[in-house]
PDB file of C-alpha atoms in Angstrom:
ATOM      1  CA  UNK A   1     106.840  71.669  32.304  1.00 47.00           C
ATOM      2  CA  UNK A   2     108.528  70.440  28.917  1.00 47.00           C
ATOM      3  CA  UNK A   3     105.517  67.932  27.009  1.00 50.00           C
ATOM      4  CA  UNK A   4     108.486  65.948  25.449  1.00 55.00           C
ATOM      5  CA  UNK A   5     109.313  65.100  29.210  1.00 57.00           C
ATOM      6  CA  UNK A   6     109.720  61.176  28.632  1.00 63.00           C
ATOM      7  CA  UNK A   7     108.364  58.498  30.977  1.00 61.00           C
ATOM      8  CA  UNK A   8     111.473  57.760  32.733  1.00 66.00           C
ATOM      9  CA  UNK A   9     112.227  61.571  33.777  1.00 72.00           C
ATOM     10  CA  UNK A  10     108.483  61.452  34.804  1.00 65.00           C
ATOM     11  CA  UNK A  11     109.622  58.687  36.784  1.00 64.00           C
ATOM     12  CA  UNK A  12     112.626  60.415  38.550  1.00 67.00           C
ATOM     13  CA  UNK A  13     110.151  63.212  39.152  1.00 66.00           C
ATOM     14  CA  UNK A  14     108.392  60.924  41.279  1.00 62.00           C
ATOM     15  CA  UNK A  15     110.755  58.804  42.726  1.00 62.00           C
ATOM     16  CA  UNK A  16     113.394  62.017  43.406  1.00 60.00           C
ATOM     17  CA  UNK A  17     110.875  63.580  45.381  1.00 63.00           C
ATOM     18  CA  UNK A  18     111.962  64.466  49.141  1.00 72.00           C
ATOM     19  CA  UNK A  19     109.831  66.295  51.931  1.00 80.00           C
ATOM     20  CA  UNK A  20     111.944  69.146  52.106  1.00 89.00           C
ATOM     21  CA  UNK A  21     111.889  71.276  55.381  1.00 93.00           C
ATOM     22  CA  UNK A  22     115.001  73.981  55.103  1.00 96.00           C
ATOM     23  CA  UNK A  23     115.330  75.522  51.990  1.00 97.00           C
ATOM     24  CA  UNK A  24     117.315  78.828  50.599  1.00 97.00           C
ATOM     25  CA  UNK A  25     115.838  81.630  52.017  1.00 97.00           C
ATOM     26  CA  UNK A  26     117.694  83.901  49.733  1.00 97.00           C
ATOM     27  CA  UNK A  27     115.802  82.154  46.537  1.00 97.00           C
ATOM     28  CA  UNK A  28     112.661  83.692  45.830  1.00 97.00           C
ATOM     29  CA  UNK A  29     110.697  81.756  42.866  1.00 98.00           C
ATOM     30  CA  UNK A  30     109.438  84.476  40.136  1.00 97.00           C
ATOM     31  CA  UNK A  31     105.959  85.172  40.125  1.00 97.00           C
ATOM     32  CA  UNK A  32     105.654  84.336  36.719  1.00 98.00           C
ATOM     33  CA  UNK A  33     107.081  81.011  36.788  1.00 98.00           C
ATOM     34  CA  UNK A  34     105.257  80.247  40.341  1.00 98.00           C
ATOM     35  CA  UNK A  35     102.101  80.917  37.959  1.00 98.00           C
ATOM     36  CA  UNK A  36     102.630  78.636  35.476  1.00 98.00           C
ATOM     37  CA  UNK A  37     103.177  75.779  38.152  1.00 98.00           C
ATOM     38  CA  UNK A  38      99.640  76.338  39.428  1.00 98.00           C
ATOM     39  CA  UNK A  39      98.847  76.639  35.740  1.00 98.00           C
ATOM     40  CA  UNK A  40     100.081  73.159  34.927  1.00 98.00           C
ATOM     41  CA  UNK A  41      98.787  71.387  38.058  1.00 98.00           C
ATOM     42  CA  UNK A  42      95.432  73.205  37.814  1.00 98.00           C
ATOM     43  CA  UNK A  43      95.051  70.457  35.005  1.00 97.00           C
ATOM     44  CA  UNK A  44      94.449  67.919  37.516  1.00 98.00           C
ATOM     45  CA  UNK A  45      90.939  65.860  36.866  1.00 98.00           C
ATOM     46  CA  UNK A  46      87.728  67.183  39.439  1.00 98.00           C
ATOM     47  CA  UNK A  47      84.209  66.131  39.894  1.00 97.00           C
ATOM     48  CA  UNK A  48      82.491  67.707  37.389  1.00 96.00           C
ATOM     49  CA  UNK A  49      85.308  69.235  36.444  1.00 97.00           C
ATOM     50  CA  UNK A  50      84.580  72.366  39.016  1.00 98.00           C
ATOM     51  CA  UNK A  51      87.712  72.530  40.150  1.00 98.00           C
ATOM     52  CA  UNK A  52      86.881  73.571  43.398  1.00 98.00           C
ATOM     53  CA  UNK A  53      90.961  74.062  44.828  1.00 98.00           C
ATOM     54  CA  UNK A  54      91.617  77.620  45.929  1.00 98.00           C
ATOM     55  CA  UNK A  55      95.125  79.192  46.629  1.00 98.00           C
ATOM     56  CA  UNK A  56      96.578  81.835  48.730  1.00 98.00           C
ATOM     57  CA  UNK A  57     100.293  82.645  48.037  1.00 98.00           C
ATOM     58  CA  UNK A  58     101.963  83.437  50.839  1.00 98.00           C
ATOM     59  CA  UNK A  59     105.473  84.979  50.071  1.00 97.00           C
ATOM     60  CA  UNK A  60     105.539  88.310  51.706  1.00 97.00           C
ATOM     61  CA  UNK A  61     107.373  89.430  54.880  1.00 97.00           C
ATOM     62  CA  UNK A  62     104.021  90.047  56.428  1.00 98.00           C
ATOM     63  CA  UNK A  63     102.338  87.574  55.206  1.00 98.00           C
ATOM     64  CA  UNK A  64     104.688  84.763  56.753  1.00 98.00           C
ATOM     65  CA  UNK A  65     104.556  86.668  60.060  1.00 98.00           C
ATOM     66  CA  UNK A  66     100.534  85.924  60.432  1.00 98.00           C
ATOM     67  CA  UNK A  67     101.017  82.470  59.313  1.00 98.00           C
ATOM     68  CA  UNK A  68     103.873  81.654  61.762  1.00 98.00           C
ATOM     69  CA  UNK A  69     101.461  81.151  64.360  1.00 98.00           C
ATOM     70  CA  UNK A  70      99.520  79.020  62.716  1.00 98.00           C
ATOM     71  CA  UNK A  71     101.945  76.585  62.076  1.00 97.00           C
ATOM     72  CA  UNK A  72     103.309  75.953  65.066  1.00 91.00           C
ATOM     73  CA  UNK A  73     105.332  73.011  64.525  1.00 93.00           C
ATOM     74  CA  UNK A  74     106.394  73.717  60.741  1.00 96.00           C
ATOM     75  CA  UNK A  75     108.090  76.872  61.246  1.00 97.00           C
ATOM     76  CA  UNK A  76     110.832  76.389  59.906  1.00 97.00           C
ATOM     77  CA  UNK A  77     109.344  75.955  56.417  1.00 97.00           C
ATOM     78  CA  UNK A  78     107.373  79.198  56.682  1.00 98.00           C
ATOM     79  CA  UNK A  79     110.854  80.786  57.550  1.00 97.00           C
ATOM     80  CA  UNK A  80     112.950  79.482  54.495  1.00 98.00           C
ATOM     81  CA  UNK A  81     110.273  78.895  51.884  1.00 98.00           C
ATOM     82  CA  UNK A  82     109.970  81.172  48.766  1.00 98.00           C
ATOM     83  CA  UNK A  83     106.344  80.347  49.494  1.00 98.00           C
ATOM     84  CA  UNK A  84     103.777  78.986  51.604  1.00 98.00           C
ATOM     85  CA  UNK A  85     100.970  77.806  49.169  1.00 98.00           C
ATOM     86  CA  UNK A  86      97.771  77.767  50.668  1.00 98.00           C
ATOM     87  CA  UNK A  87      94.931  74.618  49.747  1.00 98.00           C
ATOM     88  CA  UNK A  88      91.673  75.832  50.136  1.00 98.00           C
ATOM     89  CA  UNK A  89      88.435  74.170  48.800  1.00 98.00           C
ATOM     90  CA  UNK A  90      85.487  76.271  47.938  1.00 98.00           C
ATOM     91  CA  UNK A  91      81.939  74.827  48.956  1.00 98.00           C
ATOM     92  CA  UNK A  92      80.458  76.852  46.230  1.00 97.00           C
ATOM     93  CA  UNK A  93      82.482  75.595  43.228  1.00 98.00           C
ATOM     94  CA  UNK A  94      79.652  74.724  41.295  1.00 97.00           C
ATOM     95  CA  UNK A  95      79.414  78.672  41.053  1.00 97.00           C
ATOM     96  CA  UNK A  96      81.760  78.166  38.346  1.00 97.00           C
ATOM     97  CA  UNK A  97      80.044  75.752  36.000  1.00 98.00           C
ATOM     98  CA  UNK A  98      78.433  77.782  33.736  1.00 97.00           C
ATOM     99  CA  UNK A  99      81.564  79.713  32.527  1.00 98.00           C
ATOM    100  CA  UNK A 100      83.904  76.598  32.562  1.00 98.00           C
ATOM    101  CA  UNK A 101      81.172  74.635  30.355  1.00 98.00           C
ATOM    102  CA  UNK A 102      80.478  77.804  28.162  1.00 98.00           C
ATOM    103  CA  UNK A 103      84.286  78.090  27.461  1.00 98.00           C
ATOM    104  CA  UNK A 104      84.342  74.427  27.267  1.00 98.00           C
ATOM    105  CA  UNK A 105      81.463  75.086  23.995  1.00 98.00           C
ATOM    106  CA  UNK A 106      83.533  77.718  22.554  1.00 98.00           C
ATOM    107  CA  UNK A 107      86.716  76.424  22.188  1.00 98.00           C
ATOM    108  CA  UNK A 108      84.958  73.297  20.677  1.00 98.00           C
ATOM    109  CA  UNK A 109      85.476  70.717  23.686  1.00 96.00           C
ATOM    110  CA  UNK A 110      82.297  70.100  24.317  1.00 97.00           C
ATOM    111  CA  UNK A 111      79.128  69.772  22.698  1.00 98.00           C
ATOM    112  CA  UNK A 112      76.351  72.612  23.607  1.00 98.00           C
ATOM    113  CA  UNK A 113      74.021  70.030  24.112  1.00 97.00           C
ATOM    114  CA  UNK A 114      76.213  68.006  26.304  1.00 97.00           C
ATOM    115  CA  UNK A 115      76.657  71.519  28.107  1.00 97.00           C
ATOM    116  CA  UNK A 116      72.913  72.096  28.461  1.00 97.00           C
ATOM    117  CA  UNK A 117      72.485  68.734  29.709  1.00 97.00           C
ATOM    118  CA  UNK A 118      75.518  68.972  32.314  1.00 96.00           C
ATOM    119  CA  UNK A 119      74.898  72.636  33.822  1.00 97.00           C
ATOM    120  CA  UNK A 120      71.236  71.767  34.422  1.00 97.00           C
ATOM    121  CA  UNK A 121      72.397  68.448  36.369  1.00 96.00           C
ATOM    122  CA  UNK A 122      75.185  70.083  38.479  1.00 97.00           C
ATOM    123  CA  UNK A 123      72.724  73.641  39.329  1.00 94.00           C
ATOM    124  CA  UNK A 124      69.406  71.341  40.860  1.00 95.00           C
ATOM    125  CA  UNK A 125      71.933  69.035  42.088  1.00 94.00           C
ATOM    126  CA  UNK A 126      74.888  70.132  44.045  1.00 95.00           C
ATOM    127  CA  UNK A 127      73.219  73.266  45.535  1.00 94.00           C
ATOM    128  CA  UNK A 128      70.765  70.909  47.366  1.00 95.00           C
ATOM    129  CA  UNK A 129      73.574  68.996  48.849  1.00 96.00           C
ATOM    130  CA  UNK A 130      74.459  68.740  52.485  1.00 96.00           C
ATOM    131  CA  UNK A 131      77.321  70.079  53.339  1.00 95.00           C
ATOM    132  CA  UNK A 132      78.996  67.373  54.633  1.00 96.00           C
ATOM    133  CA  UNK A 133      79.156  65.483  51.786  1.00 97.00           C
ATOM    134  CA  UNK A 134      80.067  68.235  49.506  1.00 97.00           C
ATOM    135  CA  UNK A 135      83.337  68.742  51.749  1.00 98.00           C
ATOM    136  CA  UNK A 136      83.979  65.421  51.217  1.00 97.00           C
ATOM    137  CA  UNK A 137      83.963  65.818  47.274  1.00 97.00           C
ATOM    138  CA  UNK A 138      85.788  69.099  47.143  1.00 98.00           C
ATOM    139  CA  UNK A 139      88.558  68.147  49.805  1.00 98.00           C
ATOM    140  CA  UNK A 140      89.324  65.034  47.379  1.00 98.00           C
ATOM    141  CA  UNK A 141      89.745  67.433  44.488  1.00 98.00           C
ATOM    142  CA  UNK A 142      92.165  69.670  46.098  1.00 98.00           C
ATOM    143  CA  UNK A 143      94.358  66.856  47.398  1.00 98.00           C
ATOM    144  CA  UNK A 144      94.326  65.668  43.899  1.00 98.00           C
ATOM    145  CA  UNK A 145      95.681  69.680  42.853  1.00 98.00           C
ATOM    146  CA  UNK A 146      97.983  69.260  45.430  1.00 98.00           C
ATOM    147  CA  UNK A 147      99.753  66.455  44.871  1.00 96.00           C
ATOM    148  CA  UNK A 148      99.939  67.405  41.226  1.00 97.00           C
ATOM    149  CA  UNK A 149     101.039  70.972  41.956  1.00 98.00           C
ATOM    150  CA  UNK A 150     104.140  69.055  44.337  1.00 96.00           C
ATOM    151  CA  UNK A 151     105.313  66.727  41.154  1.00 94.00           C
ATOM    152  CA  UNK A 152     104.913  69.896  38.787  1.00 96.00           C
ATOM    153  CA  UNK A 153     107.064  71.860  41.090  1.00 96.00           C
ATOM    154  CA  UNK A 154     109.924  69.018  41.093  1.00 94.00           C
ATOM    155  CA  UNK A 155     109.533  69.353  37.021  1.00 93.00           C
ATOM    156  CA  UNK A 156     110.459  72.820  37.793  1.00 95.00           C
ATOM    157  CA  UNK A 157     112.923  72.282  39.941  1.00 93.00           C
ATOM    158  CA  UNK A 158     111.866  73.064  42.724  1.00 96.00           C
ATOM    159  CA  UNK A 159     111.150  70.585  45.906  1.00 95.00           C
ATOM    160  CA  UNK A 160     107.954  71.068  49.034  1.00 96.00           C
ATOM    161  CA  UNK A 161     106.708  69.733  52.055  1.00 96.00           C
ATOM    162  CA  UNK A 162     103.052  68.829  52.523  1.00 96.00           C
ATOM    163  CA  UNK A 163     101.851  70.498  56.014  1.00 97.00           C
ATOM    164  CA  UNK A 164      98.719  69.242  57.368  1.00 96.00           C
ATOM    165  CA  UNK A 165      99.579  70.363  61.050  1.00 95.00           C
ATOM    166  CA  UNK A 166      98.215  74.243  61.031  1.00 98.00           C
ATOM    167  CA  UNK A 167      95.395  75.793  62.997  1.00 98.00           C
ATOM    168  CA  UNK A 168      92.543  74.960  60.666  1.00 97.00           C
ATOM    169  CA  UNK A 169      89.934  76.838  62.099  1.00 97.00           C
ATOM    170  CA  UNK A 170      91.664  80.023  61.775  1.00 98.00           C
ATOM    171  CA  UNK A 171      93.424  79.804  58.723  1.00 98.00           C
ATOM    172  CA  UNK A 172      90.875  80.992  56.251  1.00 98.00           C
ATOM    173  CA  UNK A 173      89.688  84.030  58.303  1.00 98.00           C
ATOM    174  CA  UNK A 174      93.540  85.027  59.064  1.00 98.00           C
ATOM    175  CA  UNK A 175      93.681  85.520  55.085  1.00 98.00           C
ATOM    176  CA  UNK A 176      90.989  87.482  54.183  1.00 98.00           C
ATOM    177  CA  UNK A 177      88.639  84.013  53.300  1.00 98.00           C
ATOM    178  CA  UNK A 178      85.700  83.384  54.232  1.00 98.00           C
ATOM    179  CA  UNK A 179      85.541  80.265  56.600  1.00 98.00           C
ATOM    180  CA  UNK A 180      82.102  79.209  55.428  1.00 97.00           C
ATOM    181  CA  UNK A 181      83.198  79.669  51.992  1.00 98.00           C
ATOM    182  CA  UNK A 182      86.987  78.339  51.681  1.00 98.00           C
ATOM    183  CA  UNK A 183      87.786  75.150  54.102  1.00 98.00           C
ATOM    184  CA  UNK A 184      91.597  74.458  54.569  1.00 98.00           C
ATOM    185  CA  UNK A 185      93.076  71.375  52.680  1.00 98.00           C
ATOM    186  CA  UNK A 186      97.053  71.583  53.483  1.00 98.00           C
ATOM    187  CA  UNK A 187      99.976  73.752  52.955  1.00 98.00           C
ATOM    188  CA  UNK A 188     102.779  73.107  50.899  1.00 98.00           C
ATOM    189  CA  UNK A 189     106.161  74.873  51.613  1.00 98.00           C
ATOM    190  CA  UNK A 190     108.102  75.555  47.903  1.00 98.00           C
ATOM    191  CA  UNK A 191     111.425  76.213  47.326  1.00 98.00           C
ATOM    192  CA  UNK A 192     115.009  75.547  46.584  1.00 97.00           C
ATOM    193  CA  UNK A 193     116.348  73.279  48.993  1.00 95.00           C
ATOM    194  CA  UNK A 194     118.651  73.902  51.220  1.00 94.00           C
ATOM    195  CA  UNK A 195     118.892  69.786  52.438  1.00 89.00           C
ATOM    196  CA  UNK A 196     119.491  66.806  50.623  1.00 85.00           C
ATOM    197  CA  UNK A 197     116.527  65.260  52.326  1.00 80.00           C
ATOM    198  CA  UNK A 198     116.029  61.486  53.125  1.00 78.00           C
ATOM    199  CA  UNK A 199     114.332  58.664  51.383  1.00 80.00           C
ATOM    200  CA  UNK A 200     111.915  56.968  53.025  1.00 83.00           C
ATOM    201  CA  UNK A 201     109.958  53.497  53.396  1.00 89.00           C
ATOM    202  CA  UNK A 202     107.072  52.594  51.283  1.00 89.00           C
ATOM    203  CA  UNK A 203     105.189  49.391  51.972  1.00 95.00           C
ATOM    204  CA  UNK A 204     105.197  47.126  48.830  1.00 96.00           C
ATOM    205  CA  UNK A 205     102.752  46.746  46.796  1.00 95.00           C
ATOM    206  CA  UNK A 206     101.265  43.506  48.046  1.00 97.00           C
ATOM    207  CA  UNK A 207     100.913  45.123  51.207  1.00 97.00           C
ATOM    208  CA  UNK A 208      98.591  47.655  49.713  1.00 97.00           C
ATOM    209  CA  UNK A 209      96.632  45.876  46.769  1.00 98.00           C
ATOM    210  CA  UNK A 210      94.083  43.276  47.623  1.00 97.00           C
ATOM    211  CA  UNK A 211      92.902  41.068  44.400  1.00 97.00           C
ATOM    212  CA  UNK A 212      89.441  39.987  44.184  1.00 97.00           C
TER     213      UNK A 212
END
């Protein structure tokens, strides 16, 4: 995504986004360039900054075959898509902290003491945490990936559809995950589209905002 995009492109990024169901099936996005749109949305702010989102790619023959089931009413998405993109969140994200503060240290973004003081917070803390209310922290996070990664995408180019009707007990296990592990957060279908789309109805925004 260019950084000289200016705020009113931004703002046609946002407001030109459709949920897009058909797309061309004969468009396949590149791997590398499918990369760098996870790249750029993987910049989206976490708790802790653990970044707990996880993603499976699915863009193979075979691999849309053992999700078809599994999304039984979005089929048609999985059929056209140049890729079914995965959201997982990972209950053991904190995992990760030591090696995203260390780089953090080394490429002079953050203090070592700050670091020290961080690390030893997050591994007596979030390990002792039940489980319940670390799914509600991680799912959070990965919707905030997710919607980034779907505005990133329309940078690109390239439009999606959010899925959140798939079997979600089955998902993770299907694709070699461990269910304990990885819980399912959506789906997003990617590609070029093949429909124009339709706008839809937003309530205002004294509908949604209450001043106190």
């Amino acid at each position: 995504m260019s950084s000289t995009l200016k705020s009113n492109d931004f703002m046609q990024i946002i407001k030109g986004r459709r949920s897009i169901r058909t797309y061309d099936s004969t468009y396949k996005i590149p791997k590398e360039e499918l990369l760098r749109i996870i790249e750029d949305a993987a910049s989206a702010p976490s708790s802790a900054n653990l970044q707990p989102w996880r993603l499976v790619v699915v863009d193979s023959d075979e691999g849309k075959e053992k999700l078809r089931p599994l999304v039984k009413f979005n089929t048609k998405q999985n059929d056209t898509s140049s890729a079914m993109l995965l959201v997982f969140a990972d209950f053991k994200s904190y995992e990760n902290a030591e090696y995203i503060f260390n780089k953090a240290v080394d490429e002079g973004k953050m203090p070592a003491e700050v670091r020290d003081q961080q690390l030893a917070a997050i591994q007596s803390h979030y390990p002792t945490l039940p489980k319940e209310q670390i799914n509600d922290v991680i799912k959070v996070d990965s919707g905030l990936f997710a919607m980034q990664l779907m505005l990133v995408a329309r940078a690109y180019g390239y439009d999606t559809n959010p899925i959140g009707g798939f079997e979600a007990d089955q998902l993770a296990e299907a694709f070699a995950l461990d269910p304990e592990r990885y819980t399912p957060v959506l789906i997003l279908s990617i590609g070029k589209a093949a429909e124009q789309g339709y706008d839809s109805v937003r309530l205002s925004p004294e509908q949604i905002t209450f001043w106190r």
